Amino acid sequence: MSNLISPRLPGGFYELLPQDQKVFDVMVSKISQVYSSFGYEHIETSALELTEVIAAKGGEGADKEMYSFTKGTTDLSLHYDLTVPLARYVSQNETQLTFPFKRYQIQKVWRAEKPQKGRYREFYQCDIDVIGKPSVRMDAEVVAVTIKALNSIGLSPVTVRIANRKILQEVLAGIGVTENFSHIVRCIDKLEKVGSKVVSEMLAAQNLTSRQVESILAFATIQGTYAQVVSQLSDYTISEETMNELQKLSLYLTEYGISDQITFDFSIARGLDYYTGFVFETKVVGMEDVGSIASGGRYDDLCGNYSKSSYAGVGFSIGLSRLFSVVSEHISQAILSGDLRMIVIPLKDEYYQHALGVADNLREKVASVEVLYEAKSMRDQLSYANAKEATHVIIIGDDEVQQNKVTVKDMKTGEQKMLSVEDLMRDFSVL
Amino acid sequence: MSNLISPRLPGGFYELLPQDQKVFDVMVSKISQVYSSFGYEHIETSALELTEVIAAKGGEGADKEMYSFTKGTTDLSLHYDLTVPLARYVSQNETQLTFPFKRYQIQKVWRAEKPQKGRYREFYQCDIDVIGKPSVRMDAEVVAVTIKALNSIGLSPVTVRIANRKILQEVLAGIGVTENFSHIVRCIDKLEKVGSKVVSEMLAAQNLTSRQVESILAFATIQGTYAQVVSQLSDYTISEETMNELQKLSLYLTEYGISDQITFDFSIARGLDYYTGFVFETKVVGMEDVGSIASGGRYDDLCGNYSKSSYAGVGFSIGLSRLFSVVSEHISQAILSGDLRMIVIPLKDEYYQHALGVADNLREKVASVEVLYEAKSMRDQLSYANAKEATHVIIIGDDEVQQNKVTVKDMKTGEQKMLSVEDLMRDFSVL
């Protein structure tokens, strides 16, 4: 009849096959469980927003990168991050939310970027944020929960690199630099990529003296444990209050048992303008070339575009699709743990109904139990069982029906045993 | 500074507050678990599709209802159902999938419909489909798994009403009606809404004799158990093969233990053209006025637009957002079961670090444990605990620290007990 249409996705979009989706789902579920265990509540926001509302503040996604369109007389946009929607959601529902509002949100976002390896136009972000009155305890908690979330999927250890915009600002003031803060932040942020020579040129172009440039670069190379950086920071003018915050953060992170996964590192600056305090970036030990897989920081005014109420907050975002694309092989073995998955094989067509009953019993205690619809050859059935990653097949033939038993075959070892369903249900450790 | 932007969503869009999201998530998780337990695999497809690809077949969502737009030179559309994307996904990945391909998919879809109560423009659908060679065992399974999924969230009993397009076609042929099948299907489908008088007029307008109209209406009122409908169907010309399928379906559904939740009902016809065999609609007993909350059926050629391979299938779709909007109150008590959620309250600011340690221990066995950042008044803390639906608060004051214990307060009964954390960890039944 008509011509076939080639089944394909738009460029820069992708989908997972079922076996990868399973790993992805386990990853999401483990991360969610960690967030939940710290009292973070799950929310989802609308994927489509009014353009006027969501474009209020130019965030990470510039207008050009937004998927915007008009339907009828309404200008709509797909959200390009989860922070602007959070600000809108908090402002819209402020009377109905409990503060400090601790939420996690795991959703697709859309950006019309140039696709690169591990970067897509539709991808999952996974954000936690705490909104309320400012407290360094919030910073410590989001760092702790993010590290524990990453550890829970088998990424262990990770390194969270922490810096602080306030310290940077005070350091700059101390050496007489009070202008072009955003630009200097962006220069420092480029250090790792382009090296100190290029950055010192970029800084010098900003009317800084060579001494100031030197001093900034020296500051930006400070890194280490709390004890190590404290002694190095003593060369600079930093207020007692700010140093106290650094100390408290370090103390709390020790209490959370994650101090070995923390590095203070003042080459971290983060591109976004809205950060005002601590900023975080993350690396996976052994996969440093992948770059930061999670990042975040403290901001002083989340809802400024939407509400007169002042909400400070701190957030940490994991680029989940990117993380998955680089670590899925590494983590799939670790997180797909040993639950039982069974295929029931009735050797004769007339045993199908009996097989349904056996399967129904097993489902009470087994993650997944299937009965194939067609009485295929044993070979076909075993190949199906392999493809579905079954751990066992349950064979029902003449002997089994006569003796009211089943034969269980371990798909890994090939071992077979004849058992009553009752015995099997009583103790799966016999498998 | 600048004017505030009113934080709001586009018309017909909605979001859940955290406490409702929790119920929604439990609902999704219970339904997913049932699907999984039958070996259905989870997939997600891209929310944005090439318009040319997704608009290949006018499905339920007509062009006007699609959110379509051009980005650069590419025509894109948000998917309006999960069936067309499934067809595209199966065709695109056919060499990498295992057949029969049993998948479930729980995603938002977008339709620019006129919003009504319980109907939104962005909403969740929850679909299962089996794709492979046709077998009535597939139909039985999707009915069983859907009923068990609905039962798992406390909707029990439900009624799945089942009819069969093939039977209708044979019945029509038997009374000399061989044309306008789609139209007659749509007339029958309206019976429940507009009554038999209007439908008989609609049918008469199709050049049918009054005898034919009468016969069709009589057929469409047949309903009951398998035994009941079989005797009534004997008045019509239906092939042995088709009657055998009906019998087998009934037998399998009995084996699944759900025959009491099944009604054969030939007033069910379903609007979509692509159904070719059994069709299903669902009602919740006691909430019949809500209408069908899940529906589906058998189709002979899913991938016809994309692939030369012929794939038959059968699917069952739950309108999840709609279901949730009508039953959330009813189900929230039933499905938010008794897991422990705790708030740790350090009575003095200097006990905060100690509280972190206590919380960390408890998290091993407790669903959610929080420590509030600020040492607020006890009243504020308890009101926070109430808002977060905590089951217990853990109080740490002078006595507790001295004796290395904690005080546990039951938020329901108000009862308090002083316990060591070790005792608590050993046996939560003391609470």
GROMACS .gro file of N, CA and C in nm, chain A residues 4-5 7-10 13 15-18 21 25 36-39 41-42 44-48 52-53 56 64 66 69 71 76 88-89 92 96 98 100 102 107-108 110 112 122 124 130 137-138 141 148 252 255-256 304-306 308 349 352-353 356 360 363 367-370 373 384 387-388, chain B residues 4-10 13 15-18 21 25 36-39 41-42 44-48 52-53 56 64 66 69 71 76 88-89 92 96 98 100 102 108 110 112 122 124 130 137-138 141 148 252 255-256 304-306 308 349 352-353 356 360 363 367-370 373 384 387-388:
model
  426
    4LEU      N    1   0.656   0.280   0.333
    4LEU     CA    2   0.691   0.270   0.474
    4LEU      C    3   0.764   0.397   0.519
    5ILE      N    4   0.742   0.435   0.643
    5ILE     CA    5   0.812   0.550   0.700
    5ILE      C    6   0.927   0.495   0.784
    7PRO      N    7   1.143   0.425   1.071
    7PRO     CA    8   1.125   0.449   1.214
    7PRO      C    9   1.253   0.503   1.276
    8ARG      N   10   1.252   0.628   1.319
    8ARG     CA   11   1.374   0.689   1.370
    8ARG      C   12   1.340   0.804   1.463
    9LEU      N   13   1.440   0.848   1.539
    9LEU     CA   14   1.423   0.958   1.634
    9LEU      C   15   1.488   1.084   1.578
   10PRO      N   16   1.449   1.201   1.630
   10PRO     CA   17   1.519   1.323   1.591
   10PRO      C   18   1.667   1.314   1.633
   13PHE      N   19   1.848   1.266   2.006
   13PHE     CA   20   1.757   1.197   2.098
   13PHE      C   21   1.796   1.049   2.101
   15GLU      N   22   1.707   0.638   2.303
   15GLU     CA   23   1.624   0.555   2.390
   15GLU      C   24   1.704   0.434   2.435
   16LEU      N   25   1.663   0.373   2.543
   16LEU     CA   26   1.732   0.256   2.594
   16LEU      C   27   1.660   0.129   2.552
   17LEU      N   28   1.737   0.024   2.532
   17LEU     CA   29   1.677  -0.108   2.516
   17LEU      C   30   1.633  -0.158   2.654
   18PRO      N   31   1.540  -0.256   2.657
   18PRO     CA   32   1.486  -0.297   2.787
   18PRO      C   33   1.590  -0.335   2.891
   21GLN      N   34   1.735  -0.022   3.026
   21GLN     CA   35   1.633   0.048   3.103
   21GLN      C   36   1.626  -0.010   3.245
   25ASP      N   37   1.664   0.202   3.572
   25ASP     CA   38   1.558   0.207   3.673
   25ASP      C   39   1.611   0.173   3.812
   36SER      N   40   1.501   0.995   4.982
   36SER     CA   41   1.387   0.972   5.073
   36SER      C   42   1.432   0.948   5.215
   37SER      N   43   1.539   0.871   5.230
   37SER     CA   44   1.582   0.834   5.365
   37SER      C   45   1.628   0.957   5.443
   38PHE      N   46   1.660   1.065   5.373
   38PHE     CA   47   1.695   1.191   5.439
   38PHE      C   48   1.576   1.287   5.446
   39GLY      N   49   1.457   1.237   5.414
   39GLY     CA   50   1.337   1.320   5.424
   39GLY      C   51   1.312   1.412   5.305
   41GLU      N   52   1.144   1.506   4.968
   41GLU     CA   53   1.017   1.463   4.910
   41GLU      C   54   1.022   1.473   4.759
   42HIS      N   55   0.959   1.379   4.696
   42HIS     CA   56   0.959   1.374   4.550
   42HIS      C   57   0.853   1.469   4.492
   44GLU      N   58   0.721   1.631   4.089
   44GLU     CA   59   0.739   1.641   3.945
   44GLU      C   60   0.673   1.769   3.900
   45THR      N   61   0.736   1.839   3.808
   45THR     CA   62   0.670   1.958   3.756
   45THR      C   63   0.633   1.933   3.610
   46SER      N   64   0.543   2.017   3.564
   46SER     CA   65   0.496   2.009   3.426
   46SER      C   66   0.614   2.022   3.329
   47ALA      N   67   0.614   1.938   3.225
   47ALA     CA   68   0.722   1.947   3.126
   47ALA      C   69   0.708   2.072   3.040
   48LEU      N   70   0.584   2.111   3.014
   48LEU     CA   71   0.559   2.233   2.937
   48LEU      C   72   0.527   2.347   3.033
   52GLU      N   73   0.673   3.277   2.893
   52GLU     CA   74   0.685   3.402   2.969
   52GLU      C   75   0.729   3.376   3.113
   53VAL      N   76   0.680   3.267   3.169
   53VAL     CA   77   0.709   3.235   3.309
   53VAL      C   78   0.847   3.171   3.323
   56ALA      N   79   1.182   3.381   3.248
   56ALA     CA   80   1.198   3.500   3.332
   56ALA      C   81   1.343   3.529   3.361
   64LYS      N   82   1.800   3.029   2.288
   64LYS     CA   83   1.823   2.957   2.164
   64LYS      C   84   1.815   2.806   2.186
   66MET      N   85   1.623   2.657   2.400
   66MET     CA   86   1.493   2.611   2.450
   66MET      C   87   1.404   2.564   2.335
   69PHE      N   88   0.746   2.710   2.146
   69PHE     CA   89   0.654   2.715   2.032
   69PHE      C   90   0.522   2.777   2.077
   71LYS      N   91   0.109   2.743   2.068
   71LYS     CA   92  -0.007   2.656   2.040
   71LYS      C   93  -0.131   2.741   2.062
   76LEU      N   94   0.455   2.838   2.463
   76LEU     CA   95   0.494   2.730   2.554
   76LEU      C   96   0.640   2.692   2.534
   88ARG      N   97   0.945   2.839   4.035
   88ARG     CA   98   0.805   2.867   4.001
   88ARG      C   99   0.710   2.787   4.091
   89TYR      N  100   0.742   2.658   4.112
   89TYR     CA  101   0.659   2.568   4.194
   89TYR      C  102   0.653   2.616   4.338
   92GLN      N  103   0.452   2.937   4.359
   92GLN     CA  104   0.311   2.913   4.331
   92GLN      C  105   0.241   2.843   4.448
   96GLN      N  106   0.124   2.619   5.075
   96GLN     CA  107   0.090   2.478   5.099
   96GLN      C  108   0.212   2.390   5.124
   98THR      N  109   0.579   2.289   5.326
   98THR     CA  110   0.642   2.294   5.457
   98THR      C  111   0.789   2.332   5.439
  100PRO      N  112   1.176   2.409   5.617
  100PRO     CA  113   1.256   2.397   5.497
  100PRO      C  114   1.196   2.294   5.402
  102LYS      N  115   1.242   2.040   5.135
  102LYS     CA  116   1.348   1.953   5.083
  102LYS      C  117   1.286   1.865   4.976
  107GLN      N  118   1.364   1.415   3.636
  107GLN     CA  119   1.283   1.429   3.516
  107GLN      C  120   1.369   1.457   3.395
  108LYS      N  121   1.307   1.434   3.280
  108LYS     CA  122   1.372   1.472   3.156
  108LYS      C  123   1.372   1.624   3.143
  110TRP      N  124   1.497   1.928   2.830
  110TRP     CA  125   1.522   1.935   2.685
  110TRP      C  126   1.608   2.056   2.652
  112ALA      N  127   1.817   2.220   2.306
  112ALA     CA  128   1.853   2.208   2.164
  112ALA      C  129   2.000   2.239   2.144
  122GLU      N  130   1.751   1.541   2.486
  122GLU     CA  131   1.650   1.504   2.586
  122GLU      C  132   1.722   1.417   2.687
  124TYR      N  133   1.788   1.306   3.134
  124TYR     CA  134   1.739   1.309   3.272
  124TYR      C  135   1.831   1.391   3.361
  130VAL      N  136   1.728   2.220   4.894
  130VAL     CA  137   1.664   2.257   5.021
  130VAL      C  138   1.637   2.406   5.014
  137ARG      N  139   2.424   2.389   5.759
  137ARG     CA  140   2.379   2.250   5.774
  137ARG      C  141   2.311   2.198   5.648
  138MET      N  142   2.246   2.289   5.576
  138MET     CA  143   2.184   2.253   5.449
  138MET      C  144   2.290   2.211   5.348
  141GLU      N  145   2.427   1.875   5.430
  141GLU     CA  146   2.334   1.767   5.401
  141GLU      C  147   2.326   1.734   5.253
  148LYS      N  148   2.617   0.985   4.922
  148LYS     CA  149   2.558   0.856   4.958
  148LYS      C  150   2.475   0.800   4.842
  252TYR      N  151   3.056   1.875   6.002
  252TYR     CA  152   2.934   1.798   5.972
  252TYR      C  153   2.963   1.685   5.873
  255GLU      N  154   3.096   1.403   6.048
  255GLU     CA  155   2.990   1.331   6.119
  255GLU      C  156   2.912   1.241   6.024
  256TYR      N  157   2.892   1.286   5.901
  256TYR     CA  158   2.822   1.203   5.801
  256TYR      C  159   2.909   1.087   5.753
  304GLY      N  160   1.318   3.503   4.339
  304GLY     CA  161   1.311   3.647   4.316
  304GLY      C  162   1.224   3.693   4.201
  305ASN      N  163   1.213   3.610   4.096
  305ASN     CA  164   1.131   3.651   3.982
  305ASN      C  165   0.983   3.636   4.006
  306TYR      N  166   0.946   3.553   4.105
  306TYR     CA  167   0.806   3.514   4.119
  306TYR      C  168   0.741   3.557   4.249
  308LYS      N  169   0.769   3.781   4.646
  308LYS     CA  170   0.835   3.878   4.733
  308LYS      C  171   0.906   3.811   4.849
  349ASP      N  172   0.122  -2.863   2.528
  349ASP     CA  173   0.028  -2.752   2.520
  349ASP      C  174  -0.081  -2.762   2.627
  352TYR      N  175  -0.051  -2.594   2.975
  352TYR     CA  176  -0.042  -2.447   2.987
  352TYR      C  177  -0.118  -2.394   3.108
  353GLN      N  178  -0.244  -2.443   3.123
  353GLN     CA  179  -0.325  -2.392   3.235
  353GLN      C  180  -0.261  -2.427   3.369
  356LEU      N  181   0.010  -2.191   3.440
  356LEU     CA  182  -0.038  -2.062   3.490
  356LEU      C  183  -0.053  -2.065   3.642
  360ASP      N  184   0.155  -1.845   3.913
  360ASP     CA  185   0.083  -1.757   4.004
  360ASP      C  186   0.131  -1.775   4.147
  363ARG      N  187   0.488  -1.622   4.189
  363ARG     CA  188   0.494  -1.476   4.183
  363ARG      C  189   0.488  -1.410   4.321
  367ALA      N  190   1.063  -1.233   4.176
  367ALA     CA  191   1.050  -1.102   4.112
  367ALA      C  192   0.973  -1.108   3.981
  368SER      N  193   0.998  -1.211   3.902
  368SER     CA  194   0.936  -1.216   3.769
  368SER      C  195   0.918  -1.362   3.727
  369VAL      N  196   0.796  -1.397   3.691
  369VAL     CA  197   0.766  -1.533   3.646
  369VAL      C  198   0.685  -1.526   3.518
  370GLU      N  199   0.733  -1.588   3.413
  370GLU     CA  200   0.660  -1.587   3.286
  370GLU      C  201   0.624  -1.729   3.243
  373TYR      N  202   0.367  -1.827   2.570
  373TYR     CA  203   0.234  -1.856   2.515
  373TYR      C  204   0.232  -1.981   2.428
  384TYR      N  205   1.486  -1.802   2.479
  384TYR     CA  206   1.403  -1.692   2.529
  384TYR      C  207   1.439  -1.661   2.675
  387ALA      N  208   1.755  -1.469   2.687
  387ALA     CA  209   1.737  -1.331   2.643
  387ALA      C  210   1.671  -1.247   2.752
  388LYS      N  211   1.579  -1.307   2.826
  388LYS     CA  212   1.509  -1.233   2.932
  388LYS      C  213   1.587  -1.238   3.063
  435LEU      N  214   0.731   4.141   3.927
  435LEU     CA  215   0.722   3.998   3.951
  435LEU      C  216   0.638   3.933   3.841
  436ILE      N  217   0.676   3.812   3.805
  436ILE     CA  218   0.599   3.735   3.709
  436ILE      C  219   0.511   3.639   3.786
  437SER      N  220   0.384   3.635   3.752
  437SER     CA  221   0.293   3.549   3.826
  437SER      C  222   0.329   3.402   3.801
  438PRO      N  223   0.362   3.327   3.907
  438PRO     CA  224   0.402   3.187   3.889
  438PRO      C  225   0.279   3.100   3.861
  439ARG      N  226   0.266   3.050   3.741
  439ARG     CA  227   0.146   2.973   3.705
  439ARG      C  228   0.177   2.878   3.591
  440LEU      N  229   0.086   2.783   3.570
  440LEU     CA  230   0.100   2.684   3.463
  440LEU      C  231   0.008   2.718   3.347
  441PRO      N  232   0.036   2.663   3.230
  441PRO     CA  233  -0.059   2.680   3.119
  441PRO      C  234  -0.194   2.615   3.155
  444PHE      N  235  -0.298   2.223   3.253
  444PHE     CA  236  -0.182   2.154   3.310
  444PHE      C  237  -0.195   2.155   3.462
  446GLU      N  238  -0.007   2.006   3.862
  446GLU     CA  239   0.103   1.940   3.934
  446GLU      C  240   0.053   1.892   4.068
  447LEU      N  241   0.122   1.797   4.126
  447LEU     CA  242   0.082   1.745   4.257
  447LEU      C  243   0.165   1.810   4.367
  448LEU      N  244   0.106   1.825   4.483
  448LEU     CA  245   0.183   1.862   4.601
  448LEU      C  246   0.257   1.737   4.650
  449PRO      N  247   0.363   1.757   4.729
  449PRO     CA  248   0.446   1.641   4.767
  449PRO      C  249   0.368   1.524   4.828
  452GLN      N  250   0.199   1.343   4.553
  452GLN     CA  251   0.300   1.277   4.470
  452GLN      C  252   0.341   1.144   4.533
  456ASP      N  253   0.327   0.799   4.350
  456ASP     CA  254   0.447   0.716   4.331
  456ASP      C  255   0.425   0.573   4.381
  467SER      N  256   0.603  -0.628   3.618
  467SER     CA  257   0.732  -0.696   3.624
  467SER      C  258   0.718  -0.841   3.663
  468SER      N  259   0.631  -0.867   3.758
  468SER     CA  260   0.618  -1.004   3.809
  468SER      C  261   0.568  -1.098   3.700
  469PHE      N  262   0.506  -1.044   3.596
  469PHE     CA  263   0.463  -1.126   3.483
  469PHE      C  264   0.565  -1.121   3.368
  470GLY      N  265   0.682  -1.064   3.395
  470GLY     CA  266   0.786  -1.062   3.293
  470GLY      C  267   0.776  -0.949   3.192
  472GLU      N  268   0.865  -0.596   3.053
  472GLU     CA  269   0.985  -0.515   3.069
  472GLU      C  270   0.951  -0.368   3.051
  473HIS      N  271   1.018  -0.287   3.131
  473HIS     CA  272   0.992  -0.143   3.127
  473HIS      C  273   1.069  -0.078   3.011
  475GLU      N  274   1.101   0.328   2.808
  475GLU     CA  275   1.057   0.466   2.794
  475GLU      C  276   1.092   0.509   2.654
  476THR      N  277   1.004   0.583   2.592
  476THR     CA  278   1.039   0.636   2.461
  476THR      C  279   1.055   0.787   2.471
  477SER      N  280   1.120   0.842   2.371
  477SER     CA  281   1.142   0.986   2.362
  477SER      C  282   1.009   1.061   2.366
  478ALA      N  283   1.004   1.169   2.442
  478ALA     CA  284   0.880   1.248   2.447
  478ALA      C  285   0.859   1.325   2.317
  479LEU      N  286   0.969   1.368   2.256
  479LEU     CA  287   0.960   1.438   2.127
  479LEU      C  288   0.989   1.339   2.014
  483GLU      N  289   0.673   1.377   1.119
  483GLU     CA  290   0.653   1.291   1.002
  483GLU      C  291   0.640   1.144   1.043
  484VAL      N  292   0.715   1.105   1.145
  484VAL     CA  293   0.716   0.966   1.189
  484VAL      C  294   0.596   0.934   1.277
  487ALA      N  295   0.224   0.938   1.126
  487ALA     CA  296   0.203   0.843   1.017
  487ALA      C  297   0.061   0.788   1.016
  495LYS      N  298  -0.488   1.808   1.523
  495LYS     CA  299  -0.520   1.932   1.592
  495LYS      C  300  -0.483   1.924   1.741
  497MET      N  301  -0.235   1.757   1.867
  497MET     CA  302  -0.093   1.735   1.891
  497MET      C  303  -0.019   1.865   1.916
  500PHE      N  304   0.564   2.147   1.650
  500PHE     CA  305   0.633   2.273   1.623
  500PHE      C  306   0.759   2.246   1.542
  502LYS      N  307   1.164   2.325   1.502
  502LYS     CA  308   1.286   2.377   1.565
  502LYS      C  309   1.397   2.369   1.462
  507LEU      N  310   0.881   1.872   1.491
  507LEU     CA  311   0.877   1.785   1.608
  507LEU      C  312   0.737   1.783   1.668
  519ARG      N  313   0.679   0.245   1.656
  519ARG     CA  314   0.804   0.297   1.603
  519ARG      C  315   0.924   0.231   1.670
  520TYR      N  316   0.918   0.217   1.803
  520TYR     CA  317   1.028   0.158   1.881
  520TYR      C  318   1.051   0.011   1.841
  523GLN      N  319   1.198  -0.002   1.492
  523GLN     CA  320   1.334   0.050   1.490
  523GLN      C  321   1.433  -0.048   1.553
  527GLN      N  322   1.692  -0.627   1.785
  527GLN     CA  323   1.752  -0.634   1.919
  527GLN      C  324   1.653  -0.671   2.028
  529THR      N  325   1.348  -0.921   2.203
  529THR     CA  326   1.310  -1.062   2.215
  529THR      C  327   1.158  -1.071   2.201
  531PRO      N  328   0.800  -1.318   2.205
  531PRO     CA  329   0.704  -1.209   2.224
  531PRO      C  330   0.763  -1.097   2.309
  533LYS      N  331   0.713  -0.821   2.553
  533LYS     CA  332   0.616  -0.780   2.655
  533LYS      C  333   0.670  -0.658   2.724
  539LYS      N  334   0.424   1.044   3.061
  539LYS     CA  335   0.333   1.152   3.029
  539LYS      C  336   0.306   1.153   2.879
  541TRP      N  337   0.081   1.416   2.586
  541TRP     CA  338   0.030   1.553   2.575
  541TRP      C  339  -0.079   1.562   2.470
  543ALA      N  340  -0.369   1.856   2.326
  543ALA     CA  341  -0.427   1.991   2.337
  543ALA      C  342  -0.579   1.982   2.330
  553GLU      N  343  -0.162   1.744   2.991
  553GLU     CA  344  -0.040   1.666   3.015
  553GLU      C  345  -0.080   1.562   3.119
  555TYR      N  346  -0.045   1.119   3.264
  555TYR     CA  347   0.024   0.991   3.259
  555TYR      C  348  -0.062   0.882   3.200
  561VAL      N  349   0.168  -0.678   2.447
  561VAL     CA  350   0.247  -0.794   2.406
  561VAL      C  351   0.248  -0.795   2.256
  568ARG      N  352  -0.383  -1.654   2.448
  568ARG     CA  353  -0.314  -1.652   2.578
  568ARG      C  354  -0.260  -1.513   2.610
  569MET      N  355  -0.226  -1.439   2.507
  569MET     CA  356  -0.182  -1.300   2.525
  569MET      C  357  -0.296  -1.215   2.579
  572GLU      N  358  -0.359  -1.290   2.936
  572GLU     CA  359  -0.256  -1.239   3.025
  572GLU      C  360  -0.270  -1.088   3.048
  579LYS      N  361  -0.489  -0.749   3.817
  579LYS     CA  362  -0.405  -0.764   3.935
  579LYS      C  363  -0.335  -0.632   3.970
  683TYR      N  364  -0.870  -1.956   3.075
  683TYR     CA  365  -0.745  -1.901   3.128
  683TYR      C  366  -0.773  -1.798   3.239
  686GLU      N  367  -0.827  -1.968   3.547
  686GLU     CA  368  -0.700  -2.016   3.604
  686GLU      C  369  -0.625  -1.903   3.674
  687TYR      N  370  -0.634  -1.782   3.620
  687TYR     CA  371  -0.570  -1.666   3.685
  687TYR      C  372  -0.644  -1.623   3.812
  735GLY      N  373   0.261  -0.167   1.085
  735GLY     CA  374   0.239  -0.156   0.941
  735GLY      C  375   0.298  -0.033   0.875
  736ASN      N  376   0.304   0.079   0.948
  736ASN     CA  377   0.357   0.201   0.888
  736ASN      C  378   0.509   0.203   0.880
  737TYR      N  379   0.573   0.118   0.960
  737TYR     CA  380   0.718   0.131   0.975
  737TYR      C  381   0.796   0.010   0.927
  739LYS      N  382   0.804  -0.403   0.732
  739LYS     CA  383   0.738  -0.507   0.653
  739LYS      C  384   0.701  -0.627   0.739
  780ASP      N  385   2.143   2.327   7.034
  780ASP     CA  386   2.213   2.340   6.908
  780ASP      C  387   2.339   2.254   6.904
  783TYR      N  388   2.346   1.892   6.763
  783TYR     CA  389   2.315   1.867   6.622
  783TYR      C  390   2.403   1.757   6.563
  784GLN      N  391   2.534   1.765   6.590
  784GLN     CA  392   2.623   1.665   6.533
  784GLN      C  393   2.592   1.525   6.584
  787LEU      N  394   2.301   1.393   6.404
  787LEU     CA  395   2.336   1.341   6.270
  787LEU      C  396   2.376   1.195   6.278
  791ASP      N  397   2.187   0.876   6.115
  791ASP     CA  398   2.258   0.791   6.021
  791ASP      C  399   2.238   0.643   6.054
  794ARG      N  400   1.876   0.534   5.968
  794ARG     CA  401   1.844   0.526   5.825
  794ARG      C  402   1.864   0.386   5.767
  798ALA      N  403   1.252   0.419   5.685
  798ALA     CA  404   1.232   0.473   5.550
  798ALA      C  405   1.286   0.615   5.536
  799SER      N  406   1.262   0.698   5.636
  799SER     CA  407   1.301   0.838   5.625
  799SER      C  408   1.334   0.894   5.762
  800VAL      N  409   1.452   0.954   5.774
  800VAL     CA  410   1.495   1.015   5.900
  800VAL      C  411   1.551   1.154   5.872
  801GLU      N  412   1.497   1.253   5.938
  801GLU     CA  413   1.544   1.390   5.918
  801GLU      C  414   1.595   1.450   6.047
  804TYR      N  415   1.744   2.162   6.063
  804TYR     CA  416   1.868   2.239   6.065
  804TYR      C  417   1.875   2.335   6.183
  815TYR      N  418   0.636   2.066   6.227
  815TYR     CA  419   0.708   2.021   6.107
  815TYR      C  420   0.693   1.870   6.091
  818ALA      N  421   0.357   1.789   5.957
  818ALA     CA  422   0.344   1.825   5.815
  818ALA      C  423   0.415   1.723   5.727
  819LYS      N  424   0.527   1.670   5.775
  819LYS     CA  425   0.600   1.571   5.696
  819LYS      C  426   0.548   1.429   5.721
   0.00000   0.00000   0.00000
